[in-house]
Amino acid sequence: MRLLAPTPVFTALASIFAFSASAFAAPIATLDRDGAFVSIEAYGPNVVHVTIAVDKAEVLKGPGYGILPKNSDNSAFRHTGGNRQTDVFTSSAMTVRVNPAPPPSVPTQGQKYFAPSLAPVGLQVLNAKGEQIVSMNGWEMSPQTVNTEKTFQVGASFSVARDEHYYGMGQNQESLGQLDLRGRVLDCKHWYDAPAGESVCVPFMVSSKGYGIVWDNPSVTRFVAGVNGRTSFQSNVGERVSFFIITGSTPEEIYSGYARVTGKTPIPPKSAFGLIQSKARYDSQQELMRVAKTYREKKYPLDVMVLDWFYWTRMGQMDIDPAQFPDPKGMNKQLHDMGMESIISIWPRYETSGRYFNELDAKGYLLKDKDGKTVDGLPFRSDRTGGLIDPTNPAARKWFWEKARDNILSQGFDYPWLDETEPDLVPSGFFYSIGSGDRYHNLFPLLHVEGVAENMRAWKPNKRVLILSRAAYLGSQRTGALFWSSDIHPTWEALARQVPTGLNMTASGIAYWGNDIGGWQNLPRESSAVKPPLLDPSDARDVVGNYHDYPELLTRWFQYGTFMPTLRLHGERKAAEIWAFGKQAEAVMARFDTLRYQLIPYIYSQAKFTHDTGAPFMRPLWMDFANDPNVANIGTQYMFGPAFLVAPVTEQGQTEKDVYLPAGADWYNFWTNEKLSGGRWVKVAAPIDQIPVFVKAGSIVPIGAEVQSTATKQAIAGINVYPGKNGEFRLYDDDGVSYDYEKGKSTVTVLKWDDAAGKLSGGGSAKVTVIGK
């Protein structure tokens, strides 16, 4: 990598952080490498934070936004070396070696013109076994001016192993099936208009070699994954290189390290795991209640009704139109009496003619241009108007929360939907209160959502926070948010893209990810199906028009959603409910809705697992089958908890699918109970009322009793055991609403299967079904 001569660091707006440097623990050591300063600090035995800069003050500032400096802990490490020798930092979990400065030498003729002006810095990382797993081979600080600031392009490059694979880096929807990022170049940035679907930057990469890298820079960052023997991060704005290396022999060890660095994932309220019904949009209180009552009349389980945008009188008015919703308090009481909760969309944008714009403008609470004038919409987005709240300003965050609470949430709504958190009003070229939108391009969703989350908990300290959010950043998992893949198209192609997209997003430490079941955008006027639809659309023409295969698409999407962390119907359609797409589609979706609720005890137990370990429970196959090289690039199927292997159907007219069963386990077809050996591809029947689902031998799956919502205490109706190997399942439960679980007020029932004895212990009086017996 060519390294250009640094210029003096621009200080006016360049490096403002949420905490002062004095708030951070001192690093283990700060090394001088002939004018390049290297700081090493730890966050426990398997996490090291590396900072490199030409200005010593920069490496001592501590980490950036999203990182929890209070969790810094150097106690596990010892430091040896120095005095122009290799500096070695060792714990029980990892070793980091920082190369000594090279001896002085006379530059060659070529070096006089092309050699880097920065002092070289190299380091190696070894795992607990003493095996080198990655090395940093170069770093960059190249001077440039961005959005009126004299700053640097900063970066670092790392080694690549021959058989190394890369995952994570947030939400990128370019892939139709491949999961491995190796060979790809990603621009890690929030980009609503990305051609394949919105991209979201969570700069956390996990390698198949047993380590992860957290890149600590919120500006637009280019990630090069194993191209020409180099893996690199390169950020557009910065005065230093800052990253964390996390090691682990299991995914759980890596993700627990990530949780120490950026925050634990809370357990959402139990209602988040039931069906969430939304539409863009319910036009009136009467319509919303009609939908809710129809669910109860049909006895289709439902937990949450969502009120999307334009319930207000004007964008940014932060009110509820009394003509459309004359009694929101009464509406929410009715929902609560029916065992349902509510989510309402609250936008951070303010029209110039609205009642709050002048106040926000005068107080400096909105995104500004270089002349200090509030940005009103974007010229290249003619449908956009209004100023964007500035969540980097604590006073603006407080103002937004108080108006959201007093004007909207106080009307009985349970949770907010914080839309436009990427945001649509791209901050590049503009300014927040803390600095340029280029420097902090990816920061909006963390600060905006966390500001609301913290205030919600203070407002109702024993009611769990739940927020629907359209984007994320490092640490966003700690806010109690559910994330989704934005305004995707209602097409088979978009459905196919969701599977690998979600698996790399969850691999980025964002466990609670989902998508709009059925796609959000308007339905195409015509079908592009080349096969006869598998479901009859004739009794849904008023909704689907001539999109003949849409009931089939929606049904396949709903089946996939049944095995996602959240199941939420949504879309800009005349109707979006289970019964609106024909009797045949309704019957299949109703069956899967029932299945979803039967699996809630199993799913809720996985929420506890994620809370404890940081690891996702919707996870790519490589996490559980690291010894099977065939799974490294499979992004079309995944594990849902420890038991279920799910292979969504994403092609129109498809009635069978090739599915890979990983080696190291036997597998049961969930629908037929047929037992198959792993380590091979199999062709699986996929009629319209099934998608391929397998259960790993040795699994224990609790089955919940039928309930209409999680507001009803759900008994365990039975326990299914899939023999062939000893197994254990920790069945977790709590009140599903409060934070008492943080105080240990919960129950854990340990179920154990002794395969040789054919006996399950811990099941109490629940009916036990041993599959295949």
mmCIF file of N, CA and C in Angstrom, residues 470-548:
data_model
loop_
_atom_site.group_PDB
_atom_site.id
_atom_site.type_symbol
_atom_site.label_atom_id
_atom_site.label_comp_id
_atom_site.label_asym_id
_atom_site.label_seq_id
_atom_site.Cartn_x
_atom_site.Cartn_y
_atom_site.Cartn_z
ATOM 1 N N ARG A 470 -34.635 1.133 10.845
ATOM 2 C CA ARG A 470 -34.298 0.786 9.458
ATOM 3 C C ARG A 470 -32.794 0.748 9.193
ATOM 4 N N ALA A 471 -31.962 1.068 10.160
ATOM 5 C CA ALA A 471 -30.520 1.011 9.936
ATOM 6 C C ALA A 471 -29.823 0.786 11.271
ATOM 7 N N ALA A 472 -28.522 0.532 11.215
ATOM 8 C CA ALA A 472 -27.762 0.194 12.417
ATOM 9 C C ALA A 472 -26.325 0.643 12.253
ATOM 10 N N TYR A 473 -25.582 0.548 13.346
ATOM 11 C CA TYR A 473 -24.145 0.815 13.348
ATOM 12 C C TYR A 473 -23.562 0.007 14.499
ATOM 13 N N LEU A 474 -22.250 0.094 14.691
ATOM 14 C CA LEU A 474 -21.624 -0.595 15.816
ATOM 15 C C LEU A 474 -22.360 -0.263 17.106
ATOM 16 N N GLY A 475 -22.783 -1.277 17.836
ATOM 17 C CA GLY A 475 -23.452 -1.062 19.110
ATOM 18 C C GLY A 475 -24.954 -0.948 19.030
ATOM 19 N N SER A 476 -25.511 -0.900 17.818
ATOM 20 C CA SER A 476 -26.963 -0.727 17.712
ATOM 21 C C SER A 476 -27.729 -1.881 18.343
ATOM 22 N N GLN A 477 -27.117 -3.044 18.446
ATOM 23 C CA GLN A 477 -27.818 -4.188 19.032
ATOM 24 C C GLN A 477 -28.187 -3.940 20.492
ATOM 25 N N ARG A 478 -27.504 -3.040 21.161
ATOM 26 C CA ARG A 478 -27.761 -2.819 22.591
ATOM 27 C C ARG A 478 -28.984 -1.945 22.839
ATOM 28 N N THR A 479 -29.591 -1.390 21.778
ATOM 29 C CA THR A 479 -30.691 -0.447 21.943
ATOM 30 C C THR A 479 -32.053 -1.107 22.106
ATOM 31 N N GLY A 480 -32.136 -2.411 21.921
ATOM 32 C CA GLY A 480 -33.439 -3.073 21.969
ATOM 33 C C GLY A 480 -34.219 -2.927 20.679
ATOM 34 N N ALA A 481 -33.515 -2.705 19.575
ATOM 35 C CA ALA A 481 -34.176 -2.481 18.289
ATOM 36 C C ALA A 481 -34.293 -3.770 17.483
ATOM 37 N N LEU A 482 -35.349 -3.819 16.676
ATOM 38 C CA LEU A 482 -35.501 -4.820 15.622
ATOM 39 C C LEU A 482 -35.178 -4.108 14.312
ATOM 40 N N PHE A 483 -34.319 -4.691 13.514
ATOM 41 C CA PHE A 483 -33.883 -4.063 12.274
ATOM 42 C C PHE A 483 -34.489 -4.796 11.083
ATOM 43 N N TRP A 484 -34.704 -4.040 9.999
ATOM 44 C CA TRP A 484 -35.237 -4.698 8.806
ATOM 45 C C TRP A 484 -34.592 -4.116 7.561
ATOM 46 N N SER A 485 -34.757 -4.812 6.456
ATOM 47 C CA SER A 485 -33.961 -4.552 5.258
ATOM 48 C C SER A 485 -34.516 -3.454 4.363
ATOM 49 N N SER A 486 -35.371 -2.605 4.905
ATOM 50 C CA SER A 486 -35.845 -1.400 4.234
ATOM 51 C C SER A 486 -36.874 -1.709 3.153
ATOM 52 N N ASP A 487 -37.034 -0.759 2.236
ATOM 53 C CA ASP A 487 -38.164 -0.753 1.311
ATOM 54 C C ASP A 487 -37.866 -1.572 0.058
ATOM 55 N N ILE A 488 -37.804 -2.866 0.223
ATOM 56 C CA ILE A 488 -37.441 -3.778 -0.857
ATOM 57 C C ILE A 488 -38.633 -4.036 -1.778
ATOM 58 N N HIS A 489 -38.335 -4.609 -2.929
ATOM 59 C CA HIS A 489 -39.351 -4.842 -3.945
ATOM 60 C C HIS A 489 -40.092 -6.157 -3.705
ATOM 61 N N PRO A 490 -41.359 -6.232 -4.118
ATOM 62 C CA PRO A 490 -42.147 -7.459 -3.954
ATOM 63 C C PRO A 490 -41.923 -8.424 -5.117
ATOM 64 N N THR A 491 -40.685 -8.925 -5.223
ATOM 65 C CA THR A 491 -40.308 -9.788 -6.340
ATOM 66 C C THR A 491 -39.584 -11.023 -5.831
ATOM 67 N N TRP A 492 -39.531 -12.026 -6.680
ATOM 68 C CA TRP A 492 -38.792 -13.240 -6.334
ATOM 69 C C TRP A 492 -37.305 -12.931 -6.182
ATOM 70 N N GLU A 493 -36.794 -12.040 -6.997
ATOM 71 C CA GLU A 493 -35.385 -11.677 -6.885
ATOM 72 C C GLU A 493 -35.087 -11.044 -5.530
ATOM 73 N N ALA A 494 -35.953 -10.133 -5.101
ATOM 74 C CA ALA A 494 -35.743 -9.494 -3.800
ATOM 75 C C ALA A 494 -35.804 -10.521 -2.676
ATOM 76 N N LEU A 495 -36.725 -11.474 -2.775
ATOM 77 C CA LEU A 495 -36.807 -12.528 -1.764
ATOM 78 C C LEU A 495 -35.510 -13.321 -1.705
ATOM 79 N N ALA A 496 -34.985 -13.700 -2.860
ATOM 80 C CA ALA A 496 -33.739 -14.476 -2.890
ATOM 81 C C ALA A 496 -32.591 -13.703 -2.249
ATOM 82 N N ARG A 497 -32.567 -12.396 -2.464
ATOM 83 C CA ARG A 497 -31.487 -11.587 -1.897
ATOM 84 C C ARG A 497 -31.570 -11.498 -0.373
ATOM 85 N N GLN A 498 -32.753 -11.666 0.172
ATOM 86 C CA GLN A 498 -32.901 -11.495 1.616
ATOM 87 C C GLN A 498 -32.122 -12.531 2.429
ATOM 88 N N VAL A 499 -32.028 -13.749 1.924
ATOM 89 C CA VAL A 499 -31.445 -14.822 2.738
ATOM 90 C C VAL A 499 -29.961 -14.572 3.014
ATOM 91 N N PRO A 500 -29.098 -14.416 2.002
ATOM 92 C CA PRO A 500 -27.700 -14.109 2.329
ATOM 93 C C PRO A 500 -27.526 -12.739 2.979
ATOM 94 N N THR A 501 -28.382 -11.784 2.629
ATOM 95 C CA THR A 501 -28.309 -10.457 3.243
ATOM 96 C C THR A 501 -28.471 -10.560 4.752
ATOM 97 N N GLY A 502 -29.499 -11.267 5.172
ATOM 98 C CA GLY A 502 -29.771 -11.400 6.603
ATOM 99 C C GLY A 502 -28.690 -12.153 7.342
ATOM 100 N N LEU A 503 -28.100 -13.150 6.705
ATOM 101 C CA LEU A 503 -27.088 -13.960 7.382
ATOM 102 C C LEU A 503 -25.806 -13.173 7.611
ATOM 103 N N ASN A 504 -25.435 -12.299 6.687
ATOM 104 C CA ASN A 504 -24.264 -11.452 6.937
ATOM 105 C C ASN A 504 -24.584 -10.320 7.902
ATOM 106 N N MET A 505 -25.837 -9.875 7.932
ATOM 107 C CA MET A 505 -26.211 -8.857 8.918
ATOM 108 C C MET A 505 -26.181 -9.445 10.335
ATOM 109 N N THR A 506 -26.718 -10.622 10.522
ATOM 110 C CA THR A 506 -26.666 -11.223 11.859
ATOM 111 C C THR A 506 -25.228 -11.581 12.230
ATOM 112 N N ALA A 507 -24.423 -11.955 11.234
ATOM 113 C CA ALA A 507 -23.006 -12.222 11.504
ATOM 114 C C ALA A 507 -22.266 -10.959 11.908
ATOM 115 N N SER A 508 -22.870 -9.786 11.678
ATOM 116 C CA SER A 508 -22.285 -8.511 12.075
ATOM 117 C C SER A 508 -22.642 -8.135 13.504
ATOM 118 N N GLY A 509 -23.245 -9.058 14.246
ATOM 119 C CA GLY A 509 -23.614 -8.795 15.631
ATOM 120 C C GLY A 509 -25.002 -8.227 15.798
ATOM 121 N N ILE A 510 -25.776 -8.114 14.706
ATOM 122 C CA ILE A 510 -27.140 -7.593 14.745
ATOM 123 C C ILE A 510 -28.091 -8.783 14.663
ATOM 124 N N ALA A 511 -28.409 -9.361 15.817
ATOM 125 C CA ALA A 511 -29.145 -10.628 15.835
ATOM 126 C C ALA A 511 -30.597 -10.479 15.411
ATOM 127 N N TYR A 512 -31.202 -9.318 15.696
ATOM 128 C CA TYR A 512 -32.632 -9.158 15.428
ATOM 129 C C TYR A 512 -32.840 -8.409 14.121
ATOM 130 N N TRP A 513 -32.874 -9.189 13.065
ATOM 131 C CA TRP A 513 -33.014 -8.675 11.710
ATOM 132 C C TRP A 513 -34.172 -9.399 11.040
ATOM 133 N N GLY A 514 -34.905 -8.664 10.207
ATOM 134 C CA GLY A 514 -35.979 -9.275 9.434
ATOM 135 C C GLY A 514 -36.227 -8.466 8.180
ATOM 136 N N ASN A 515 -37.373 -8.671 7.559
ATOM 137 C CA ASN A 515 -37.710 -7.902 6.363
ATOM 138 C C ASN A 515 -39.218 -7.791 6.228
ATOM 139 N N ASP A 516 -39.638 -6.916 5.338
ATOM 140 C CA ASP A 516 -41.064 -6.759 5.067
ATOM 141 C C ASP A 516 -41.548 -8.013 4.345
ATOM 142 N N ILE A 517 -42.350 -8.813 5.026
ATOM 143 C CA ILE A 517 -42.849 -10.038 4.396
ATOM 144 C C ILE A 517 -43.713 -9.646 3.190
ATOM 145 N N GLY A 518 -43.269 -10.062 2.021
ATOM 146 C CA GLY A 518 -43.963 -9.734 0.781
ATOM 147 C C GLY A 518 -43.383 -8.556 0.034
ATOM 148 N N GLY A 519 -42.364 -7.882 0.623
ATOM 149 C CA GLY A 519 -41.782 -6.716 -0.028
ATOM 150 C C GLY A 519 -42.622 -5.473 0.219
ATOM 151 N N TRP A 520 -41.973 -4.307 0.221
ATOM 152 C CA TRP A 520 -42.684 -3.073 0.576
ATOM 153 C C TRP A 520 -43.258 -2.331 -0.623
ATOM 154 N N GLN A 521 -42.544 -2.253 -1.721
ATOM 155 C CA GLN A 521 -42.942 -1.397 -2.837
ATOM 156 C C GLN A 521 -44.262 -1.858 -3.466
ATOM 157 N N ASN A 522 -44.854 -0.968 -4.240
ATOM 158 C CA ASN A 522 -46.090 -1.302 -4.952
ATOM 159 C C ASN A 522 -45.914 -2.552 -5.811
ATOM 160 N N LEU A 523 -46.984 -3.313 -5.948
ATOM 161 C CA LEU A 523 -46.927 -4.519 -6.763
ATOM 162 C C LEU A 523 -46.795 -4.160 -8.240
ATOM 163 N N PRO A 524 -45.979 -4.907 -8.979
ATOM 164 C CA PRO A 524 -45.941 -4.724 -10.433
ATOM 165 C C PRO A 524 -47.330 -4.945 -11.040
ATOM 166 N N ARG A 525 -47.564 -4.289 -12.168
ATOM 167 C CA ARG A 525 -48.887 -4.416 -12.806
ATOM 168 C C ARG A 525 -49.100 -5.780 -13.443
ATOM 169 N N GLU A 526 -48.014 -6.421 -13.854
ATOM 170 C CA GLU A 526 -48.119 -7.699 -14.542
ATOM 171 C C GLU A 526 -47.197 -8.718 -13.897
ATOM 172 N N SER A 527 -47.512 -9.978 -14.098
ATOM 173 C CA SER A 527 -46.685 -11.071 -13.612
ATOM 174 C C SER A 527 -45.568 -11.353 -14.607
ATOM 175 N N SER A 528 -44.436 -11.789 -14.086
ATOM 176 C CA SER A 528 -43.346 -12.229 -14.952
ATOM 177 C C SER A 528 -43.114 -13.728 -14.797
ATOM 178 N N ALA A 529 -44.077 -14.409 -14.207
ATOM 179 C CA ALA A 529 -43.939 -15.839 -13.953
ATOM 180 C C ALA A 529 -43.849 -16.618 -15.263
ATOM 181 N N VAL A 530 -42.986 -17.618 -15.270
ATOM 182 C CA VAL A 530 -42.863 -18.485 -16.439
ATOM 183 C C VAL A 530 -43.492 -19.849 -16.171
ATOM 184 N N LYS A 531 -43.947 -20.065 -14.931
ATOM 185 C CA LYS A 531 -44.625 -21.307 -14.576
ATOM 186 C C LYS A 531 -46.014 -20.976 -14.039
ATOM 187 N N PRO A 532 -46.938 -21.906 -14.142
ATOM 188 C CA PRO A 532 -48.272 -21.653 -13.581
ATOM 189 C C PRO A 532 -48.160 -21.398 -12.076
ATOM 190 N N PRO A 533 -48.879 -20.416 -11.545
ATOM 191 C CA PRO A 533 -48.826 -20.153 -10.101
ATOM 192 C C PRO A 533 -49.264 -21.376 -9.301
ATOM 193 N N LEU A 534 -48.620 -21.576 -8.162
ATOM 194 C CA LEU A 534 -48.951 -22.708 -7.304
ATOM 195 C C LEU A 534 -50.154 -22.427 -6.424
ATOM 196 N N LEU A 535 -50.586 -21.160 -6.385
ATOM 197 C CA LEU A 535 -51.773 -20.799 -5.620
ATOM 198 C C LEU A 535 -52.711 -20.004 -6.514
ATOM 199 N N ASP A 536 -53.990 -20.242 -6.369
ATOM 200 C CA ASP A 536 -55.001 -19.587 -7.195
ATOM 201 C C ASP A 536 -55.143 -18.116 -6.779
ATOM 202 N N PRO A 537 -54.891 -17.169 -7.718
ATOM 203 C CA PRO A 537 -55.025 -15.747 -7.379
ATOM 204 C C PRO A 537 -56.397 -15.163 -7.678
ATOM 205 N N SER A 538 -57.313 -15.989 -8.192
ATOM 206 C CA SER A 538 -58.562 -15.448 -8.751
ATOM 207 C C SER A 538 -59.429 -14.766 -7.701
ATOM 208 N N ASP A 539 -59.359 -15.180 -6.430
ATOM 209 C CA ASP A 539 -60.181 -14.538 -5.404
ATOM 210 C C ASP A 539 -59.408 -13.454 -4.652
ATOM 211 N N ALA A 540 -58.311 -12.964 -5.272
ATOM 212 C CA ALA A 540 -57.540 -11.874 -4.669
ATOM 213 C C ALA A 540 -57.230 -10.794 -5.695
ATOM 214 N N ARG A 541 -58.015 -10.726 -6.753
ATOM 215 C CA ARG A 541 -57.710 -9.805 -7.846
ATOM 216 C C ARG A 541 -57.735 -8.345 -7.408
ATOM 217 N N ASP A 542 -58.588 -8.006 -6.457
ATOM 218 C CA ASP A 542 -58.673 -6.615 -6.045
ATOM 219 C C ASP A 542 -57.413 -6.157 -5.326
ATOM 220 N N VAL A 543 -56.592 -7.102 -4.889
ATOM 221 C CA VAL A 543 -55.332 -6.768 -4.219
ATOM 222 C C VAL A 543 -54.138 -6.975 -5.147
ATOM 223 N N VAL A 544 -54.097 -8.109 -5.854
ATOM 224 C CA VAL A 544 -52.901 -8.461 -6.635
ATOM 225 C C VAL A 544 -53.007 -8.067 -8.107
ATOM 226 N N GLY A 545 -54.190 -7.705 -8.575
ATOM 227 C CA GLY A 545 -54.340 -7.347 -9.977
ATOM 228 C C GLY A 545 -53.919 -8.486 -10.889
ATOM 229 N N ASN A 546 -53.035 -8.175 -11.851
ATOM 230 C CA ASN A 546 -52.557 -9.198 -12.784
ATOM 231 C C ASN A 546 -51.214 -9.795 -12.376
ATOM 232 N N TYR A 547 -50.804 -9.560 -11.147
ATOM 233 C CA TYR A 547 -49.586 -10.181 -10.625
ATOM 234 C C TYR A 547 -49.990 -11.576 -10.136
ATOM 235 N N HIS A 548 -50.155 -12.493 -11.079
ATOM 236 C CA HIS A 548 -50.795 -13.776 -10.821
ATOM 237 C C HIS A 548 -50.080 -14.605 -9.755
#
